[in-house]
mmCIF file of C-alpha atoms in Angstrom:
data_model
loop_
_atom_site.group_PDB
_atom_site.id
_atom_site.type_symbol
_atom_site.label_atom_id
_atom_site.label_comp_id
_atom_site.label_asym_id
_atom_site.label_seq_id
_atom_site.Cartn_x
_atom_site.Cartn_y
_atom_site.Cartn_z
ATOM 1 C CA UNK A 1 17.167 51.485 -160.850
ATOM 2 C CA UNK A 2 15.598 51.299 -164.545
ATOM 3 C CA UNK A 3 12.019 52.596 -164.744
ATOM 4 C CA UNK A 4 9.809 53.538 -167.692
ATOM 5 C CA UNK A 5 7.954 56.409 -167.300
ATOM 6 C CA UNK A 6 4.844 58.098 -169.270
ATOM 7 C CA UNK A 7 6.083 61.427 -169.358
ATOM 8 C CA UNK A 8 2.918 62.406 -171.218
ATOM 9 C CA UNK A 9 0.326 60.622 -173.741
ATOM 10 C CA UNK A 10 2.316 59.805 -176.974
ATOM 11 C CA UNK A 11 6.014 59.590 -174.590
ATOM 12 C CA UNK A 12 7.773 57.124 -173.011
ATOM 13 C CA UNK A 13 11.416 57.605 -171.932
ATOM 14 C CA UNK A 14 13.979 55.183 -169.549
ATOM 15 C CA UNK A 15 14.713 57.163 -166.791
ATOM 16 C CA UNK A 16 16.612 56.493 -163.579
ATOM 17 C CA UNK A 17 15.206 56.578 -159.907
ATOM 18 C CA UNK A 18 16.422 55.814 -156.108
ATOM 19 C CA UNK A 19 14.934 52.166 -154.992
ATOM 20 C CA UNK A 20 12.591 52.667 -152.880
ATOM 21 C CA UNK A 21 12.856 52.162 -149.324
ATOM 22 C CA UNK A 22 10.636 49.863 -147.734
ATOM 23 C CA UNK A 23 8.025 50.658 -145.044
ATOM 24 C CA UNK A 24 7.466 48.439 -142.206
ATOM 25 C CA UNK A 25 4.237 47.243 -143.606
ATOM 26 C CA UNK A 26 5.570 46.562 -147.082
ATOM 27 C CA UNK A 27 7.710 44.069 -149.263
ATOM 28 C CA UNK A 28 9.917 44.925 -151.394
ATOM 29 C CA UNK A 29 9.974 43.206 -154.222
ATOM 30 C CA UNK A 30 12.338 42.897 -157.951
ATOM 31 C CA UNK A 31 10.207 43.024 -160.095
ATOM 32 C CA UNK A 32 10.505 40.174 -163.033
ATOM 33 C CA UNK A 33 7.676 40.367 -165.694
ATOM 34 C CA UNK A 34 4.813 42.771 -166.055
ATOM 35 C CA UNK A 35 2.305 42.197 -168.482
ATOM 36 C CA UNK A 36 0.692 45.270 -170.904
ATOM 37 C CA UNK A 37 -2.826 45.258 -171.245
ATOM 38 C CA UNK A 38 -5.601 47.795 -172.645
ATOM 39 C CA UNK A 39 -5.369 50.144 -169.410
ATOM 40 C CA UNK A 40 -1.395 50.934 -170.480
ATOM 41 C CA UNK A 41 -2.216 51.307 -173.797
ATOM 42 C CA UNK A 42 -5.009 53.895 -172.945
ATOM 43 C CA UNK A 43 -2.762 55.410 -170.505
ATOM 44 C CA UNK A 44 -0.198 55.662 -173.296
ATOM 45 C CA UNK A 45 -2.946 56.949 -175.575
ATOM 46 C CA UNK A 46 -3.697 59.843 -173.292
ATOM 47 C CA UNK A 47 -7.304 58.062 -173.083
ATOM 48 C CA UNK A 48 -7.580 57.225 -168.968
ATOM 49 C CA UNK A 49 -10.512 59.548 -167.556
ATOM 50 C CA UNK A 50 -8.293 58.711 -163.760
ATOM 51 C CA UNK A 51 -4.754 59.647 -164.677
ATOM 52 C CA UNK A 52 -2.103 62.217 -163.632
ATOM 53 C CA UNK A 53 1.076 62.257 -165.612
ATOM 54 C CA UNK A 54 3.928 61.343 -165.331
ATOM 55 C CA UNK A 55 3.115 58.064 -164.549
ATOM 56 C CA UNK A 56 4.913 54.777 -164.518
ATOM 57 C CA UNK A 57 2.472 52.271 -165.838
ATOM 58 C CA UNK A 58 2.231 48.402 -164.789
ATOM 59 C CA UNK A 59 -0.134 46.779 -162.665
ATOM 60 C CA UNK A 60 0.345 42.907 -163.934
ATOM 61 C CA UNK A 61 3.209 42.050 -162.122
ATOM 62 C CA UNK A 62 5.683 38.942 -161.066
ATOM 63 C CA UNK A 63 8.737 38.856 -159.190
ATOM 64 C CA UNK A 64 11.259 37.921 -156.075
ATOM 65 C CA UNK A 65 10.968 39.135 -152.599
ATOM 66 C CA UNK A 66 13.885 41.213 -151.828
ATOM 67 C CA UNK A 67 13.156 42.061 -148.461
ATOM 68 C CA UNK A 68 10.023 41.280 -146.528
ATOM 69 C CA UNK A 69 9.214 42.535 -142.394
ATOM 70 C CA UNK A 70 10.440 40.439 -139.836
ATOM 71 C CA UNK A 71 8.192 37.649 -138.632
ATOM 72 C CA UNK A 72 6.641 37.515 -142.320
ATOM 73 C CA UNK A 73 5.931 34.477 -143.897
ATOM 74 C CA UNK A 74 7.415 35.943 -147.020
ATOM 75 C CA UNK A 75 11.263 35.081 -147.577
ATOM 76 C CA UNK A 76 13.978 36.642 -149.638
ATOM 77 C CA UNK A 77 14.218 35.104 -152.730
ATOM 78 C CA UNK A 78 10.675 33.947 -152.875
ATOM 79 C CA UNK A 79 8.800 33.928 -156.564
ATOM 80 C CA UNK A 80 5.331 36.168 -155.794
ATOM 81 C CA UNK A 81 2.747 37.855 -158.222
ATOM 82 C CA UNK A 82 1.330 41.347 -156.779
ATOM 83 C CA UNK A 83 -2.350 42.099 -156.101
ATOM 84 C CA UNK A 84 -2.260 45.992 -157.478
ATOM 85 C CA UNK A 85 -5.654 47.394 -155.994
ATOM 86 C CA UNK A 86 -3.956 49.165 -152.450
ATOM 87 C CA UNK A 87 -7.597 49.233 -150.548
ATOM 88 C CA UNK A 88 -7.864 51.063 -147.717
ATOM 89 C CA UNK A 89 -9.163 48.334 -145.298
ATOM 90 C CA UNK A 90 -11.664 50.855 -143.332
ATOM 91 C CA UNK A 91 -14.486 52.073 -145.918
ATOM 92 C CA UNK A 92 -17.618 50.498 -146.050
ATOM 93 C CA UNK A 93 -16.866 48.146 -148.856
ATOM 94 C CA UNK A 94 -14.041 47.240 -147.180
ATOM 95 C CA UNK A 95 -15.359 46.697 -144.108
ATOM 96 C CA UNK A 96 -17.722 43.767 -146.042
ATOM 97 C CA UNK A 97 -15.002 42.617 -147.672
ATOM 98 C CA UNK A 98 -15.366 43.988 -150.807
ATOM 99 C CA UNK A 99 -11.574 45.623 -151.208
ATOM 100 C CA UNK A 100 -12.045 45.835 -155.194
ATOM 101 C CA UNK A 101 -14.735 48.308 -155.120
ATOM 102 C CA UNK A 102 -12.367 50.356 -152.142
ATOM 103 C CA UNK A 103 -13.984 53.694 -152.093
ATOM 104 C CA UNK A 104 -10.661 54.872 -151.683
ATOM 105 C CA UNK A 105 -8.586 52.708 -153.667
ATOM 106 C CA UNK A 106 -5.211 53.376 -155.244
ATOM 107 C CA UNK A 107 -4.480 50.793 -158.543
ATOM 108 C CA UNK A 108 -0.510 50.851 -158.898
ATOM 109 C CA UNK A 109 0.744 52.146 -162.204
ATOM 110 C CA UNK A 110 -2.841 53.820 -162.291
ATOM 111 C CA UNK A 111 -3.297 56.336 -158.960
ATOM 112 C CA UNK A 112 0.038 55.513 -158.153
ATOM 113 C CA UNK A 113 3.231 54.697 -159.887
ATOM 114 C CA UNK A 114 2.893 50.596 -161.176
ATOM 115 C CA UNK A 115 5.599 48.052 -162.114
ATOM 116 C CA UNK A 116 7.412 48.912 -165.296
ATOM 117 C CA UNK A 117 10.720 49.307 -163.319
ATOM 118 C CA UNK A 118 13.200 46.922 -161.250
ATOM 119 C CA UNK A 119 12.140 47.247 -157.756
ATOM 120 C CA UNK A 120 8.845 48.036 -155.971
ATOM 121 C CA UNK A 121 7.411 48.270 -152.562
ATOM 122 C CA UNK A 122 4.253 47.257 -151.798
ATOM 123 C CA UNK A 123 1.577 46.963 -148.558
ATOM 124 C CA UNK A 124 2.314 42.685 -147.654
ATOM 125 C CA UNK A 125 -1.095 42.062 -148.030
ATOM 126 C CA UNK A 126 -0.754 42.305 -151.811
ATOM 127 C CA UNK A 127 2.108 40.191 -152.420
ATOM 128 C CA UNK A 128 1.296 36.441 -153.054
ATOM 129 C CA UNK A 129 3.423 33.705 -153.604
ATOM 130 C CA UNK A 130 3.227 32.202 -156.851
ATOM 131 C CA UNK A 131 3.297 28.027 -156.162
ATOM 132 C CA UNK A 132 4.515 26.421 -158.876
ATOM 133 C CA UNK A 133 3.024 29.062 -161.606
ATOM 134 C CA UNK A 134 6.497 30.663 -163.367
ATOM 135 C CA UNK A 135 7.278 33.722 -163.204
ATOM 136 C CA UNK A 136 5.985 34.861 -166.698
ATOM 137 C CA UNK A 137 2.754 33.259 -166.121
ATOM 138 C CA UNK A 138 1.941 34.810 -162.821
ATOM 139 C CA UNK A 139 2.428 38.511 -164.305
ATOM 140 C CA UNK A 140 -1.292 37.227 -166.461
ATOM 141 C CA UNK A 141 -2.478 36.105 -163.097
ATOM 142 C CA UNK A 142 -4.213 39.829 -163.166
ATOM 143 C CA UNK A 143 -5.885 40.217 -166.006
ATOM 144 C CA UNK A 144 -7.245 36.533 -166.104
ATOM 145 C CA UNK A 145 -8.913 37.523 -162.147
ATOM 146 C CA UNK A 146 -10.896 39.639 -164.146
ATOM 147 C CA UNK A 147 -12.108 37.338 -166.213
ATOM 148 C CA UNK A 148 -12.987 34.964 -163.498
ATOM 149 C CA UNK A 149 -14.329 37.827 -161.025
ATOM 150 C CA UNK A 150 -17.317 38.678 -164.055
ATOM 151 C CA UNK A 151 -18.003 34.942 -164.231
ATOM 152 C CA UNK A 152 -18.372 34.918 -160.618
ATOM 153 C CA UNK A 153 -20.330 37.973 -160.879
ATOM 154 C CA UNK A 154 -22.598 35.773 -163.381
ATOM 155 C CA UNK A 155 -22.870 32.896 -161.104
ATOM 156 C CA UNK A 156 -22.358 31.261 -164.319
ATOM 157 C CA UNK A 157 -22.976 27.206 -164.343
ATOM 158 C CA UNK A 158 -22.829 24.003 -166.694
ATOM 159 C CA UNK A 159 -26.888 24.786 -167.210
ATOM 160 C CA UNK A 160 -25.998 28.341 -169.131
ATOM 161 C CA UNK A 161 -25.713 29.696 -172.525
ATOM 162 C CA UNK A 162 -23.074 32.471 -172.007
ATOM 163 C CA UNK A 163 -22.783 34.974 -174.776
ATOM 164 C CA UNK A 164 -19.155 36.931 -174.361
ATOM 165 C CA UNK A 165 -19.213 39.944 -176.487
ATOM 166 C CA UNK A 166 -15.696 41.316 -177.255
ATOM 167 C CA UNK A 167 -12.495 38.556 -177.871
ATOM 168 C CA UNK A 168 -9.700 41.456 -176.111
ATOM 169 C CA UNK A 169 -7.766 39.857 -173.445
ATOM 170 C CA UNK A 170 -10.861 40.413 -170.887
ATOM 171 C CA UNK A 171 -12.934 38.944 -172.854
ATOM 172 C CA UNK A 172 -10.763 36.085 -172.968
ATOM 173 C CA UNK A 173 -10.569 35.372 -169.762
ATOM 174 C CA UNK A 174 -14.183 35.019 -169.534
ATOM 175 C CA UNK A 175 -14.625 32.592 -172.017
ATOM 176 C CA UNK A 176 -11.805 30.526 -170.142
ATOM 177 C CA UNK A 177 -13.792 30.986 -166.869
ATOM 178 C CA UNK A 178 -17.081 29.939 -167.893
ATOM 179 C CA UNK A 179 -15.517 27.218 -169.200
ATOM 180 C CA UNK A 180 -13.670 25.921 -166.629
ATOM 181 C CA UNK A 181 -17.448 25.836 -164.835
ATOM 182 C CA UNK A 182 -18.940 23.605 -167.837
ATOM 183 C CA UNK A 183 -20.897 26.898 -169.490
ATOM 184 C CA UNK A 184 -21.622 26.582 -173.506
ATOM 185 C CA UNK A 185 -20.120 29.675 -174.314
ATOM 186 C CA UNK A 186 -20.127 31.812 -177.535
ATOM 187 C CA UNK A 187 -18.139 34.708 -178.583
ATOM 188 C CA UNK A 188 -19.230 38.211 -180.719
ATOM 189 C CA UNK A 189 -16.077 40.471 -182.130
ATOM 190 C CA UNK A 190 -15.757 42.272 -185.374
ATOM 191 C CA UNK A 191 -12.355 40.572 -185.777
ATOM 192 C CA UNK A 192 -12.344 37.208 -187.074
ATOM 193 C CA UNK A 193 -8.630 36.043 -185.975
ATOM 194 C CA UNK A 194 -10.104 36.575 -182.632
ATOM 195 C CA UNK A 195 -13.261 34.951 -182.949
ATOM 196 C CA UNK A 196 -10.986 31.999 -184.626
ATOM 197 C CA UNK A 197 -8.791 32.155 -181.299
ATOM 198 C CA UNK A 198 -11.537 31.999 -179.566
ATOM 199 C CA UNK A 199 -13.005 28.951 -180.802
ATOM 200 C CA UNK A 200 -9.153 27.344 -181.610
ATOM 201 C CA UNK A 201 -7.135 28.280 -178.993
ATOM 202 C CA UNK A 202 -9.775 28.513 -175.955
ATOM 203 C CA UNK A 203 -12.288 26.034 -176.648
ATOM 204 C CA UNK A 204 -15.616 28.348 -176.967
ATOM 205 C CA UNK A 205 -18.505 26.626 -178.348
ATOM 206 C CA UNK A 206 -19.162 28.603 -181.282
ATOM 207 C CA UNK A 207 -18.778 32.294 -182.409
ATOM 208 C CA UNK A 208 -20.603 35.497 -184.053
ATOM 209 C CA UNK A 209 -19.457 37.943 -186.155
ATOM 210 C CA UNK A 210 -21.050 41.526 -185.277
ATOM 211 C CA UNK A 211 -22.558 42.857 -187.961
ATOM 212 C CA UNK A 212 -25.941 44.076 -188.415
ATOM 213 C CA UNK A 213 -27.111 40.787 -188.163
ATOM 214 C CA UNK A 214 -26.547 39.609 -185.107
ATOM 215 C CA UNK A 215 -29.545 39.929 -183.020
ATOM 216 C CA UNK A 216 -30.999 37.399 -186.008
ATOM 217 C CA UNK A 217 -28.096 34.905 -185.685
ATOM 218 C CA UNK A 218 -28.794 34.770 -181.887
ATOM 219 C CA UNK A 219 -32.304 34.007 -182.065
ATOM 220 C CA UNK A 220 -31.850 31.195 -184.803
ATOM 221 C CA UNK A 221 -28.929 29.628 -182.548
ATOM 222 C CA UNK A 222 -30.573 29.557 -179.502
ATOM 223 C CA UNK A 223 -34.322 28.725 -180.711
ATOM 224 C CA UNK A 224 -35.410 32.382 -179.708
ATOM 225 C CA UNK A 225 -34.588 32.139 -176.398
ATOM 226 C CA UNK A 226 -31.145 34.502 -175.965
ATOM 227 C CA UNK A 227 -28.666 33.655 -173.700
ATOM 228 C CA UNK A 228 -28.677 32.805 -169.974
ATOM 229 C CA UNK A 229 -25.702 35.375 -169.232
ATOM 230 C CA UNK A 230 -23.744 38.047 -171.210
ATOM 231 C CA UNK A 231 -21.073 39.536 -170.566
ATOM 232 C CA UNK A 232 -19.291 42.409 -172.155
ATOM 233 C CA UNK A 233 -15.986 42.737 -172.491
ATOM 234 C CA UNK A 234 -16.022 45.095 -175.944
ATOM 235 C CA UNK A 235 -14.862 48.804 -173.616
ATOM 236 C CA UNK A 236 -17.283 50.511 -176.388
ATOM 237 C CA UNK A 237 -21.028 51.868 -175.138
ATOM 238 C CA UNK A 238 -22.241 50.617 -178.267
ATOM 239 C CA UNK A 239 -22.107 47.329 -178.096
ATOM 240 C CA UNK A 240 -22.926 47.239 -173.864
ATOM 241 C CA UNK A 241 -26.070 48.684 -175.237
ATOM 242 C CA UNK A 242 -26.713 46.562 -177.877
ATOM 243 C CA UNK A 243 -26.034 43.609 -175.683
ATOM 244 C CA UNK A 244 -29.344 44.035 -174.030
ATOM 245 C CA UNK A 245 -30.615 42.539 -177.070
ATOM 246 C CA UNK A 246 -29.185 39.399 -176.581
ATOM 247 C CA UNK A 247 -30.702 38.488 -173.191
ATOM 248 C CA UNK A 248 -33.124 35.588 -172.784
ATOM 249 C CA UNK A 249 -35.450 35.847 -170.010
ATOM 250 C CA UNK A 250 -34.042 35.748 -166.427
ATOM 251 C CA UNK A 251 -30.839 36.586 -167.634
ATOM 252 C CA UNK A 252 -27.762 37.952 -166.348
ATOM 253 C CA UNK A 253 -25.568 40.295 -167.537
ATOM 254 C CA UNK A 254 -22.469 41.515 -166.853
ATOM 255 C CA UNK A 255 -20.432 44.312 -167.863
ATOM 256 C CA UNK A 256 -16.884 43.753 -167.382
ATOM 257 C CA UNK A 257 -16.369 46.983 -169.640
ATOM 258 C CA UNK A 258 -16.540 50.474 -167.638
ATOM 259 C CA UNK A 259 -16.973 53.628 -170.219
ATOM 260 C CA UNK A 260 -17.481 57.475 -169.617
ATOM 261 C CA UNK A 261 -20.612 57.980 -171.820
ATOM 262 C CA UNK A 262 -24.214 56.924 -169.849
ATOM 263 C CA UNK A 263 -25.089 53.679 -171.205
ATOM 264 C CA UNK A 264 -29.503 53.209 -172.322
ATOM 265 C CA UNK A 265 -31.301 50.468 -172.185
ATOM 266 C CA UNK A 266 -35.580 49.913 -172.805
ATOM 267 C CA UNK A 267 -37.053 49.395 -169.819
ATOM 268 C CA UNK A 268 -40.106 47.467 -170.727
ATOM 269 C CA UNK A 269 -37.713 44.917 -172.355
ATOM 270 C CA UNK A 270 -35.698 44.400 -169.523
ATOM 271 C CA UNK A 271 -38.323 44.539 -166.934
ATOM 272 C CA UNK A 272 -40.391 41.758 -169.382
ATOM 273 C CA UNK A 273 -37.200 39.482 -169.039
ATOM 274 C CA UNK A 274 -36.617 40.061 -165.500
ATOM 275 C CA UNK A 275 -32.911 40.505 -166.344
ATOM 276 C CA UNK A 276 -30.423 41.544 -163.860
ATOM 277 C CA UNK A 277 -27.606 43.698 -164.701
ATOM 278 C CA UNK A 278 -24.228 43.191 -162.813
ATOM 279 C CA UNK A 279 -21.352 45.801 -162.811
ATOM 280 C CA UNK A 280 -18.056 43.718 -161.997
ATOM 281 C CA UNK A 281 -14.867 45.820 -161.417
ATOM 282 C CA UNK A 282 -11.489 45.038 -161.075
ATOM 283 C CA UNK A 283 -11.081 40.925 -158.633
ATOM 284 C CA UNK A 284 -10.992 39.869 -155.214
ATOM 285 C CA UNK A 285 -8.607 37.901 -153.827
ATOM 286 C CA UNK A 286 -10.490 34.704 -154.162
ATOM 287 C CA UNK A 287 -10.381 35.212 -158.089
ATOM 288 C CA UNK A 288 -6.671 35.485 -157.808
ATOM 289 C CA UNK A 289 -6.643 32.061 -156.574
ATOM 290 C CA UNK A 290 -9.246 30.445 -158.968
ATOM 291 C CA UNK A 291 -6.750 31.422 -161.581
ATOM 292 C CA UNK A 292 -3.689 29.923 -160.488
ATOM 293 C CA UNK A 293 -5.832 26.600 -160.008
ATOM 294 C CA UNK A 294 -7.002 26.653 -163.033
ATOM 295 C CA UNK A 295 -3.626 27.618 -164.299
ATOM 296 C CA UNK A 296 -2.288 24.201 -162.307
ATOM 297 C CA UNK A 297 -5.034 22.353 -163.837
ATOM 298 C CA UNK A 298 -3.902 22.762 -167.348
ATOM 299 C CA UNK A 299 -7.122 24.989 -168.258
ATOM 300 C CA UNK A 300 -5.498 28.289 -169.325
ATOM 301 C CA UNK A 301 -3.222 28.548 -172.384
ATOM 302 C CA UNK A 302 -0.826 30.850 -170.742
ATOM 303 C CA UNK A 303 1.487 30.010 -173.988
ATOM 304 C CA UNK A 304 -0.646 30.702 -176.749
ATOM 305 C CA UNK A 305 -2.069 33.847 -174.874
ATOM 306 C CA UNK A 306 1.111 35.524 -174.538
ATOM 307 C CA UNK A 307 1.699 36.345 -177.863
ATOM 308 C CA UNK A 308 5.033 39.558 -177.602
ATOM 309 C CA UNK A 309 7.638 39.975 -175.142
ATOM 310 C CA UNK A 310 10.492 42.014 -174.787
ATOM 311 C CA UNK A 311 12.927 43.590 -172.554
ATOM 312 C CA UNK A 312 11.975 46.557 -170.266
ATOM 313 C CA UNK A 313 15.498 48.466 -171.715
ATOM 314 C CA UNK A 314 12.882 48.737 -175.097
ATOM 315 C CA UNK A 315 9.593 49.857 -173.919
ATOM 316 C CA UNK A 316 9.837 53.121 -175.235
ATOM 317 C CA UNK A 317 10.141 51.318 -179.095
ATOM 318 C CA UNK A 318 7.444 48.456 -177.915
ATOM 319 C CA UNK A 319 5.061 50.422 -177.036
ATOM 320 C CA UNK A 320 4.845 52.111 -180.356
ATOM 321 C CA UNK A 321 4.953 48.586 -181.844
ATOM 322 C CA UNK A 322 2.453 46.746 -180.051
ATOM 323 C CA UNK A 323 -0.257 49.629 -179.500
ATOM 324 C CA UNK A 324 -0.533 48.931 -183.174
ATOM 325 C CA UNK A 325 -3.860 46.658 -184.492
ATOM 326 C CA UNK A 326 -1.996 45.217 -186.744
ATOM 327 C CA UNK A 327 1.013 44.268 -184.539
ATOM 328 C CA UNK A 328 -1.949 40.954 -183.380
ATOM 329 C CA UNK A 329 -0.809 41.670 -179.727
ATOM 330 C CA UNK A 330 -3.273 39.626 -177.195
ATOM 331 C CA UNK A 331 -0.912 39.591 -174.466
ATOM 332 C CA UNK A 332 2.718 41.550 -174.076
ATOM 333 C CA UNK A 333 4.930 41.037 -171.502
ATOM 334 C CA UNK A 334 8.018 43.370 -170.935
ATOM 335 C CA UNK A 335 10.998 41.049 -168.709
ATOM 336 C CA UNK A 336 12.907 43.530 -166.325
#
């Protein structure tokens, strides 16, 4: 089988490998349609703090069951997306259910080899049937759970002013989270066909460019209150820190983005709001399913969010294409 493999940061190349044989536990499945998303491109970049290379990168991921263990409710044939966090099931977050925050947990085409090749064998816990999401649109399923998992993280309602700062593909999925729950929600970027997507395309409220007036734009729109929740989805410490300023008192926020550098904040200021400061990393299985019924609702614009695709045979040319600003990717998906 076809698989493309990050040899090293800056190199891709098509190499061939054995399909793997399934373990008793696992599916196998052909693998359809993987989406690309910042992690790949990092990973590509030679950027990932958790990476050993070679790698084979892919984590958003669609396909058919090609063989399944006997009894399982999974049948050949069968469309499913793939839940990529392998949890260990016996750790204490596991053990209260939390299996994103696994102390021990292996994220295909991350700790382990991912998706960007024709077959792959997975624990059958992970492997969900898709409904009647297509194929293309279940390999955003991923990404989107993040989204939905910070909003969750927010308990965000109809009664909040949600600030989202950063218009990537997480941040995104945010805005189309706390909308599905009736939020007003606003967006910050430093890109305005973004923050024109945003608005356009997704339906947010109303949006801010970041410059160094900001903090004065906030306060005039919101009558000097701040906003109920942020949450960041920028994958910069600058602007995590700076989001602080933003906060209205009792606030939430919520940092979707996870750096290397310490991140400060002033503790009078957040101690005078009362704030509380979520982490929210990687989705539970719950989220999964909030975004295929939102997806079967109508609510997430699957078509205008998937902007490049191509074929798996040229990932070693996309790659260089898309990691390009310029290229406007918001969402690639490579069809194997």
């Amino acid at each position: 089988m076809k698989a493309l493999l990050c040899d090293e940061p800056g190199r891709l190349s098509l190499v061939e490998r054995d399909v793997p044989k399934r373990a008793e536990n696992e599916v196998l499945v052909r693998i359809r349609h993987v989406g690309i998303c910042g992690t790949d491109f990092h990973i590509y970049a030679g950027k990932h703090p958790f990476l050993e290379y070679p790698r084979v990168m892919g984590h958003e991921l669609s396909g058919i069951v090609e063989e399944a263990p006997s009894g399982s409710s999974l049948k050949k044939g069968e469309p499913v997306y793939i839940v990529p966090y392998l949890s260990c099931g016996t750790c204490h977050a596991c053990r209260k259910g939390l299996t994103n925050a696994c102390q021990n947990i292996q994220v295909l085409g991350v700790h382990r080899d991912g998706g960007m090749t024709e077959y792959l064998s997975v624990p059958e816990q992970n492997v969900v049937p898709t409904g009647g999401i297509s194929l293309v649109d279940a390999a955003m399923i991923e990404f989107l759970a993040i989204g939905a998992h910070g909003v969750k993280r927010g308990s965000i309602t109809s009664q909040d002013r949600v600030l989202v700062t950063g218009a990537g593909p997480i941040g995104m999925s945010a805005i189309i989270f706390a909308k599905a729950r009736g939020a007003d929600v606003t967006v910050i970027d430093t890109r305005e066909d973004r923050l024109a997507f945003a608005v356009d395309g997704l339906k947010a409220n109303a949006s801010l460019f970041a410059d160094a007036s900001a903090e004065e734009q906030v306060q005039k729109m919101t009558s000097g209150d701040g906003f109920d929740v942020v949450i960041d989805a920028t994958g910069n410490a600058i602007p995590m820190q700076r989001g602080f300023n933003f906060l209205a008192h009792g606030a939430r926020y919520v940092l979707l983005s996870v750096v290397r550098q310490d991140i400060t904040f002033s503790d009078p200021e957040f101690h005078k709001r009362e704030a509380t400061l979520f982490a929210s990393r990687n989705a539970q299985p719950d989220d999964f399913a909030e975004v295929v019924r939102q997806m079967e609702a109508g609510n997430v614009p699957s078509r205008a969010l998937n902007t490049h695709s191509g074929r798996l045979e040229d990932g070693v040319q996309l790659f260089q294409d898309w990691s390009r600003p310029e290229a406007g990717v918001i969402k690639a998906i490579l069809e194997v």
